[in-house]
Amino acid sequence: EDEQIVADIMRRRFFPAVLTHKAWEGFHFAGHEIKITEATDSYGAVVWPSALVLCYFLETNSKQYNLVDKNVIEIGAGTGLVSIVASLLGACVTATDLPELLGNLQHNVLQNTKLKCKHQPCAKELSWGVDLEKNFPRSSCHFDYIMAADVVYHHPFLDELLLTFDHLCQNDTVILWAMKFRLDKENQFVDRFQTLFDLEIIFDFPSLNITLYKAMRKGRMRS
């Protein structure tokens, strides 16, 4: 079953028939063809399999996780694929990443959502742990969902990442987090994450070494 679903997920990806001067990949989600411009010189400008897993889950579980009119923030949005799919499914989305990735993120989000979405998504700078209350004040920024795909990888900012999850997550916020396990650091981060949040595995793909989690603040998990 794992391999069958993985095959279906990977079939959502397609590549240009003719090579162009810009690297891009195509995807089929939420009834749309999505064209993502990539850059190979940055981890954050490439579509990773965890993003495909999360997009597939959002599309195939759109009744249980109805995103219409929901406020969604994606952290570490990278190329913006997850934010684009959430927008196409009706959410009001804020896609965030580091300033050097913002230009490509904005380009992808605009190109794939303009005149197609109920709410036009926005791209906003978010450096984990930096000026969180100033840029995302808890009194006025309420998110129904926080989404993250492959954010725990090859960087020294895991303390800041946990701080960011903590700041953005209110009592009724649901975190949907897809993660590929590569190093011991990932396991250690999950342990630390569970000191603040209740964690539930809702999708698991051993063949990809990817797990999709649902999380809420301690004691707030609901079915």
PDB file of C-alpha atoms in Angstrom:
ATOM      1  CA  GLU A   1       0.000   0.000   0.000  1.00  0.00           C
ATOM      2  CA  ASP A   2       2.846   2.358   0.881  1.00  0.00           C
ATOM      3  CA  GLU A   3       4.497   1.888  -2.501  1.00  0.00           C
ATOM      4  CA  GLN A   4       1.205   2.232  -4.398  1.00  0.00           C
ATOM      5  CA  ILE A   5       0.417   5.576  -2.763  1.00  0.00           C
ATOM      6  CA  VAL A   6       4.002   6.768  -3.230  1.00  0.00           C
ATOM      7  CA  ALA A   7       3.756   5.912  -6.925  1.00  0.00           C
ATOM      8  CA  ASP A   8       0.534   7.926  -7.161  1.00  0.00           C
ATOM      9  CA  ILE A   9       2.152  10.879  -5.405  1.00  0.00           C
ATOM     10  CA  MET A  10       5.177  10.834  -7.683  1.00  0.00           C
ATOM     11  CA  ARG A  11       2.943  10.673 -10.769  1.00  0.00           C
ATOM     12  CA  ARG A  12       1.750  14.165  -9.835  1.00  0.00           C
ATOM     13  CA  ARG A  13       5.148  15.505 -10.926  1.00  0.00           C
ATOM     14  CA  PHE A  14       6.086  16.136 -14.548  1.00  0.00           C
ATOM     15  CA  PHE A  15       9.049  17.726 -16.304  1.00  0.00           C
ATOM     16  CA  PRO A  16       9.294  20.054 -19.301  1.00  0.00           C
ATOM     17  CA  ALA A  17       9.477  18.305 -22.672  1.00  0.00           C
ATOM     18  CA  VAL A  18      11.884  20.987 -23.867  1.00  0.00           C
ATOM     19  CA  LEU A  19      14.732  22.324 -21.748  1.00  0.00           C
ATOM     20  CA  THR A  20      14.642  26.072 -21.107  1.00  0.00           C
ATOM     21  CA  HIS A  21      17.035  28.560 -19.574  1.00  0.00           C
ATOM     22  CA  LYS A  22      15.068  28.380 -16.304  1.00  0.00           C
ATOM     23  CA  ALA A  23      14.832  25.155 -14.341  1.00  0.00           C
ATOM     24  CA  TRP A  24      11.246  24.219 -13.578  1.00  0.00           C
ATOM     25  CA  GLU A  25       9.047  21.294 -12.701  1.00  0.00           C
ATOM     26  CA  GLY A  26       5.351  20.738 -13.141  1.00  0.00           C
ATOM     27  CA  PHE A  27       2.809  19.222 -10.772  1.00  0.00           C
ATOM     28  CA  HIS A  28      -0.850  18.215 -10.912  1.00  0.00           C
ATOM     29  CA  PHE A  29      -2.756  19.032  -7.718  1.00  0.00           C
ATOM     30  CA  ALA A  30      -6.197  20.377  -6.815  1.00  0.00           C
ATOM     31  CA  GLY A  31      -7.335  20.141 -10.430  1.00  0.00           C
ATOM     32  CA  HIS A  32      -4.608  22.452 -11.699  1.00  0.00           C
ATOM     33  CA  GLU A  33      -1.300  22.209 -13.495  1.00  0.00           C
ATOM     34  CA  ILE A  34       1.276  23.947 -11.313  1.00  0.00           C
ATOM     35  CA  LYS A  35       4.559  25.189 -12.755  1.00  0.00           C
ATOM     36  CA  ILE A  36       7.349  25.705 -10.216  1.00  0.00           C
ATOM     37  CA  THR A  37      10.520  27.621 -11.031  1.00  0.00           C
ATOM     38  CA  GLU A  38      13.489  26.215  -9.121  1.00  0.00           C
ATOM     39  CA  ALA A  39      17.071  27.149  -8.375  1.00  0.00           C
ATOM     40  CA  THR A  40      19.643  24.448  -7.747  1.00  0.00           C
ATOM     41  CA  ASP A  41      21.939  26.675  -5.688  1.00  0.00           C
ATOM     42  CA  SER A  42      19.712  26.664  -2.602  1.00  0.00           C
ATOM     43  CA  TYR A  43      18.042  23.982  -0.473  1.00  0.00           C
ATOM     44  CA  GLY A  44      15.003  26.246  -0.222  1.00  0.00           C
ATOM     45  CA  ALA A  45      14.510  26.646  -3.971  1.00  0.00           C
ATOM     46  CA  VAL A  46      13.972  22.976  -4.827  1.00  0.00           C
ATOM     47  CA  VAL A  47      10.788  20.912  -4.426  1.00  0.00           C
ATOM     48  CA  TRP A  48      11.453  18.064  -1.989  1.00  0.00           C
ATOM     49  CA  PRO A  49       9.349  14.866  -1.768  1.00  0.00           C
ATOM     50  CA  SER A  50       7.942  15.874   1.633  1.00  0.00           C
ATOM     51  CA  ALA A  51       6.150  18.783  -0.056  1.00  0.00           C
ATOM     52  CA  LEU A  52       4.529  16.379  -2.527  1.00  0.00           C
ATOM     53  CA  VAL A  53       3.393  14.143   0.341  1.00  0.00           C
ATOM     54  CA  LEU A  54       1.800  17.090   2.150  1.00  0.00           C
ATOM     55  CA  CYS A  55       0.118  18.368  -1.045  1.00  0.00           C
ATOM     56  CA  TYR A  56      -1.250  14.902  -1.796  1.00  0.00           C
ATOM     57  CA  PHE A  57      -2.630  14.649   1.740  1.00  0.00           C
ATOM     58  CA  LEU A  58      -4.312  18.066   1.541  1.00  0.00           C
ATOM     59  CA  GLU A  59      -5.961  17.177  -1.759  1.00  0.00           C
ATOM     60  CA  THR A  60      -7.110  13.669  -0.827  1.00  0.00           C
ATOM     61  CA  ASN A  61      -8.322  14.661   2.655  1.00  0.00           C
ATOM     62  CA  SER A  62      -9.988  17.945   1.739  1.00  0.00           C
ATOM     63  CA  LYS A  63     -13.239  16.994   3.488  1.00  0.00           C
ATOM     64  CA  GLN A  64     -11.673  16.131   6.834  1.00  0.00           C
ATOM     65  CA  TYR A  65      -9.213  19.021   6.565  1.00  0.00           C
ATOM     66  CA  ASN A  66     -11.401  21.596   4.837  1.00  0.00           C
ATOM     67  CA  LEU A  67      -9.192  24.592   4.053  1.00  0.00           C
ATOM     68  CA  VAL A  68     -11.883  26.864   2.607  1.00  0.00           C
ATOM     69  CA  ASP A  69     -11.591  30.304   4.262  1.00  0.00           C
ATOM     70  CA  LYS A  70      -9.041  28.972   6.773  1.00  0.00           C
ATOM     71  CA  ASN A  71      -6.017  31.066   7.691  1.00  0.00           C
ATOM     72  CA  VAL A  72      -2.881  29.098   6.813  1.00  0.00           C
ATOM     73  CA  ILE A  73       0.790  29.925   7.232  1.00  0.00           C
ATOM     74  CA  GLU A  74       3.542  27.861   5.680  1.00  0.00           C
ATOM     75  CA  ILE A  75       6.981  28.131   7.250  1.00  0.00           C
ATOM     76  CA  GLY A  76      10.020  27.360   5.127  1.00  0.00           C
ATOM     77  CA  ALA A  77       7.793  27.561   2.042  1.00  0.00           C
ATOM     78  CA  GLY A  78      10.730  27.357  -0.382  1.00  0.00           C
ATOM     79  CA  THR A  79       9.310  27.192  -3.895  1.00  0.00           C
ATOM     80  CA  GLY A  80       5.765  27.614  -2.594  1.00  0.00           C
ATOM     81  CA  LEU A  81       4.167  24.364  -3.802  1.00  0.00           C
ATOM     82  CA  VAL A  82       2.351  23.587  -0.530  1.00  0.00           C
ATOM     83  CA  SER A  83       1.129  27.188  -0.220  1.00  0.00           C
ATOM     84  CA  ILE A  84      -0.117  27.140  -3.811  1.00  0.00           C
ATOM     85  CA  VAL A  85      -2.058  23.893  -3.301  1.00  0.00           C
ATOM     86  CA  ALA A  86      -3.557  25.156  -0.025  1.00  0.00           C
ATOM     87  CA  SER A  87      -4.621  28.350  -1.831  1.00  0.00           C
ATOM     88  CA  LEU A  88      -6.195  26.382  -4.682  1.00  0.00           C
ATOM     89  CA  LEU A  89      -8.130  24.434  -2.028  1.00  0.00           C
ATOM     90  CA  GLY A  90      -9.640  27.682  -0.729  1.00  0.00           C
ATOM     91  CA  ALA A  91      -7.358  28.768   2.114  1.00  0.00           C
ATOM     92  CA  CYS A  92      -6.147  32.266   2.885  1.00  0.00           C
ATOM     93  CA  VAL A  93      -2.399  31.598   2.814  1.00  0.00           C
ATOM     94  CA  THR A  94       0.724  33.359   4.008  1.00  0.00           C
ATOM     95  CA  ALA A  95       3.825  31.716   2.503  1.00  0.00           C
ATOM     96  CA  THR A  96       7.009  32.530   4.397  1.00  0.00           C
ATOM     97  CA  ASP A  97      10.731  32.035   3.997  1.00  0.00           C
ATOM     98  CA  LEU A  98      14.086  33.808   4.196  1.00  0.00           C
ATOM     99  CA  PRO A  99      14.537  37.109   2.325  1.00  0.00           C
ATOM    100  CA  GLU A 100      16.850  35.601  -0.296  1.00  0.00           C
ATOM    101  CA  LEU A 101      14.140  33.099  -1.283  1.00  0.00           C
ATOM    102  CA  LEU A 102      11.263  35.547  -1.302  1.00  0.00           C
ATOM    103  CA  GLY A 103      11.579  36.656  -4.934  1.00  0.00           C
ATOM    104  CA  ASN A 104      11.282  33.158  -6.378  1.00  0.00           C
ATOM    105  CA  LEU A 105       8.580  32.261  -3.840  1.00  0.00           C
ATOM    106  CA  GLN A 106       6.498  35.312  -4.798  1.00  0.00           C
ATOM    107  CA  HIS A 107       6.941  34.538  -8.498  1.00  0.00           C
ATOM    108  CA  ASN A 108       5.728  30.941  -8.120  1.00  0.00           C
ATOM    109  CA  VAL A 109       2.815  31.822  -5.871  1.00  0.00           C
ATOM    110  CA  LEU A 110       1.561  34.605  -8.128  1.00  0.00           C
ATOM    111  CA  GLN A 111       2.071  32.672 -11.359  1.00  0.00           C
ATOM    112  CA  ASN A 112       0.065  29.683 -10.128  1.00  0.00           C
ATOM    113  CA  THR A 113      -2.746  31.330  -8.175  1.00  0.00           C
ATOM    114  CA  LYS A 114      -3.673  34.577  -9.931  1.00  0.00           C
ATOM    115  CA  LEU A 115      -7.398  34.558 -10.771  1.00  0.00           C
ATOM    116  CA  LYS A 116      -7.633  30.902  -9.665  1.00  0.00           C
ATOM    117  CA  CYS A 117      -8.116  31.243  -5.900  1.00  0.00           C
ATOM    118  CA  LYS A 118     -10.800  32.527  -3.565  1.00  0.00           C
ATOM    119  CA  HIS A 119      -8.089  34.289  -1.544  1.00  0.00           C
ATOM    120  CA  GLN A 120      -4.929  35.597  -3.174  1.00  0.00           C
ATOM    121  CA  PRO A 121      -1.989  34.246  -1.122  1.00  0.00           C
ATOM    122  CA  CYS A 122       0.849  36.474   0.012  1.00  0.00           C
ATOM    123  CA  ALA A 123       4.556  35.830   0.498  1.00  0.00           C
ATOM    124  CA  LYS A 124       6.214  37.287   3.571  1.00  0.00           C
ATOM    125  CA  GLU A 125       9.680  37.206   5.073  1.00  0.00           C
ATOM    126  CA  LEU A 126      10.096  35.035   8.154  1.00  0.00           C
ATOM    127  CA  SER A 127      13.493  34.331   9.645  1.00  0.00           C
ATOM    128  CA  TRP A 128      12.847  31.768  12.354  1.00  0.00           C
ATOM    129  CA  GLY A 129      12.972  33.201  15.840  1.00  0.00           C
ATOM    130  CA  VAL A 130      13.526  36.783  14.656  1.00  0.00           C
ATOM    131  CA  ASP A 131      11.064  39.628  15.418  1.00  0.00           C
ATOM    132  CA  LEU A 132       8.184  37.165  15.711  1.00  0.00           C
ATOM    133  CA  GLU A 133       5.918  39.350  17.837  1.00  0.00           C
ATOM    134  CA  LYS A 134       6.683  42.404  15.714  1.00  0.00           C
ATOM    135  CA  ASN A 135       5.963  40.732  12.368  1.00  0.00           C
ATOM    136  CA  PHE A 136       3.356  38.185  13.490  1.00  0.00           C
ATOM    137  CA  PRO A 137       1.694  39.613  16.649  1.00  0.00           C
ATOM    138  CA  ARG A 138      -0.233  36.929  18.513  1.00  0.00           C
ATOM    139  CA  SER A 139      -3.103  39.338  19.215  1.00  0.00           C
ATOM    140  CA  SER A 140      -3.914  39.782  15.516  1.00  0.00           C
ATOM    141  CA  CYS A 141      -2.314  36.822  13.694  1.00  0.00           C
ATOM    142  CA  HIS A 142      -4.459  33.769  14.224  1.00  0.00           C
ATOM    143  CA  PHE A 143      -3.703  30.750  12.060  1.00  0.00           C
ATOM    144  CA  ASP A 144      -5.992  27.746  11.746  1.00  0.00           C
ATOM    145  CA  TYR A 145      -3.146  25.729  10.234  1.00  0.00           C
ATOM    146  CA  ILE A 146       0.628  25.856  10.243  1.00  0.00           C
ATOM    147  CA  MET A 147       2.171  23.845   7.431  1.00  0.00           C
ATOM    148  CA  ALA A 148       5.762  22.745   7.078  1.00  0.00           C
ATOM    149  CA  ALA A 149       7.548  20.343   4.718  1.00  0.00           C
ATOM    150  CA  ASP A 150      11.144  19.238   5.234  1.00  0.00           C
ATOM    151  CA  VAL A 151      12.077  22.155   7.478  1.00  0.00           C
ATOM    152  CA  VAL A 152      14.341  20.111   9.773  1.00  0.00           C
ATOM    153  CA  TYR A 153      17.352  19.668   7.543  1.00  0.00           C
ATOM    154  CA  HIS A 154      20.953  20.794   7.339  1.00  0.00           C
ATOM    155  CA  HIS A 155      20.753  23.974   9.336  1.00  0.00           C
ATOM    156  CA  PRO A 156      21.778  25.128  12.813  1.00  0.00           C
ATOM    157  CA  PHE A 157      18.518  26.913  13.631  1.00  0.00           C
ATOM    158  CA  LEU A 158      16.441  24.202  15.281  1.00  0.00           C
ATOM    159  CA  ASP A 159      16.035  26.195  18.501  1.00  0.00           C
ATOM    160  CA  GLU A 160      14.667  29.060  16.434  1.00  0.00           C
ATOM    161  CA  LEU A 161      12.392  26.718  14.504  1.00  0.00           C
ATOM    162  CA  LEU A 162      10.837  25.402  17.715  1.00  0.00           C
ATOM    163  CA  LEU A 163      10.429  28.974  18.979  1.00  0.00           C
ATOM    164  CA  THR A 164       8.646  29.863  15.726  1.00  0.00           C
ATOM    165  CA  PHE A 165       6.242  26.925  15.959  1.00  0.00           C
ATOM    166  CA  ASP A 166       5.538  27.925  19.557  1.00  0.00           C
ATOM    167  CA  HIS A 167       4.847  31.564  18.706  1.00  0.00           C
ATOM    168  CA  LEU A 168       2.590  30.934  15.720  1.00  0.00           C
ATOM    169  CA  CYS A 169       0.596  28.084  17.265  1.00  0.00           C
ATOM    170  CA  GLN A 170      -2.402  29.040  19.390  1.00  0.00           C
ATOM    171  CA  ASN A 171      -4.650  26.668  21.322  1.00  0.00           C
ATOM    172  CA  ASP A 172      -6.807  25.669  18.351  1.00  0.00           C
ATOM    173  CA  THR A 173      -4.099  25.790  15.658  1.00  0.00           C
ATOM    174  CA  VAL A 174      -3.364  22.545  13.819  1.00  0.00           C
ATOM    175  CA  ILE A 175       0.170  21.876  12.603  1.00  0.00           C
ATOM    176  CA  LEU A 176       0.604  19.671   9.528  1.00  0.00           C
ATOM    177  CA  TRP A 177       4.266  18.794   9.210  1.00  0.00           C
ATOM    178  CA  ALA A 178       5.865  16.444   6.679  1.00  0.00           C
ATOM    179  CA  MET A 179       9.377  15.334   7.520  1.00  0.00           C
ATOM    180  CA  LYS A 180      12.045  13.185   5.935  1.00  0.00           C
ATOM    181  CA  PHE A 181      14.296  11.453   8.450  1.00  0.00           C
ATOM    182  CA  ARG A 182      17.981  11.537   7.518  1.00  0.00           C
ATOM    183  CA  LEU A 183      20.089  12.207  10.621  1.00  0.00           C
ATOM    184  CA  ASP A 184      19.889  11.829  14.400  1.00  0.00           C
ATOM    185  CA  LYS A 185      19.167  15.558  14.640  1.00  0.00           C
ATOM    186  CA  GLU A 186      15.729  14.961  13.177  1.00  0.00           C
ATOM    187  CA  ASN A 187      14.866  12.407  15.884  1.00  0.00           C
ATOM    188  CA  GLN A 188      16.173  14.739  18.583  1.00  0.00           C
ATOM    189  CA  PHE A 189      14.083  17.611  17.248  1.00  0.00           C
ATOM    190  CA  VAL A 190      10.922  15.476  17.295  1.00  0.00           C
ATOM    191  CA  ASP A 191      11.610  14.670  20.960  1.00  0.00           C
ATOM    192  CA  ARG A 192      11.985  18.357  21.782  1.00  0.00           C
ATOM    193  CA  PHE A 193       8.932  19.247  19.722  1.00  0.00           C
ATOM    194  CA  GLN A 194       6.863  16.862  21.836  1.00  0.00           C
ATOM    195  CA  THR A 195       7.664  18.793  25.005  1.00  0.00           C
ATOM    196  CA  LEU A 196       5.337  21.531  23.685  1.00  0.00           C
ATOM    197  CA  PHE A 197       2.994  19.720  21.306  1.00  0.00           C
ATOM    198  CA  ASP A 198       0.933  16.554  21.115  1.00  0.00           C
ATOM    199  CA  LEU A 199       2.027  14.668  18.023  1.00  0.00           C
ATOM    200  CA  GLU A 200       0.083  12.172  15.915  1.00  0.00           C
ATOM    201  CA  ILE A 201       1.290  10.298  12.833  1.00  0.00           C
ATOM    202  CA  ILE A 202      -1.359  10.607  10.110  1.00  0.00           C
ATOM    203  CA  PHE A 203       0.631   9.408   7.081  1.00  0.00           C
ATOM    204  CA  ASP A 204       3.780   7.292   6.992  1.00  0.00           C
ATOM    205  CA  PHE A 205       5.873   6.248   4.003  1.00  0.00           C
ATOM    206  CA  PRO A 206       8.745   3.928   4.941  1.00  0.00           C
ATOM    207  CA  SER A 207       9.866   3.682   1.317  1.00  0.00           C
ATOM    208  CA  LEU A 208      10.489   7.454   1.285  1.00  0.00           C
ATOM    209  CA  ASN A 209      11.475   7.687   4.963  1.00  0.00           C
ATOM    210  CA  ILE A 210       8.856  10.443   5.240  1.00  0.00           C
ATOM    211  CA  THR A 211       6.308  10.874   8.024  1.00  0.00           C
ATOM    212  CA  LEU A 212       3.395  13.321   8.052  1.00  0.00           C
ATOM    213  CA  TYR A 213       2.456  14.573  11.507  1.00  0.00           C
ATOM    214  CA  LYS A 214      -0.499  16.398  12.939  1.00  0.00           C
ATOM    215  CA  ALA A 215       0.257  18.414  16.062  1.00  0.00           C
ATOM    216  CA  MET A 216      -1.492  20.701  18.500  1.00  0.00           C
ATOM    217  CA  ARG A 217      -0.572  22.368  21.743  1.00  0.00           C
ATOM    218  CA  LYS A 218      -0.198  19.971  24.651  1.00  0.00           C
ATOM    219  CA  GLY A 219      -3.573  18.721  25.806  1.00  0.00           C
ATOM    220  CA  ARG A 220      -5.433  20.217  22.826  1.00  0.00           C
ATOM    221  CA  MET A 221      -5.317  17.340  20.321  1.00  0.00           C
ATOM    222  CA  ARG A 222      -8.669  16.591  18.762  1.00  0.00           C
ATOM    223  CA  SER A 223      -9.840  13.900  16.364  1.00  0.00           C
TER     224      SER A 223
END
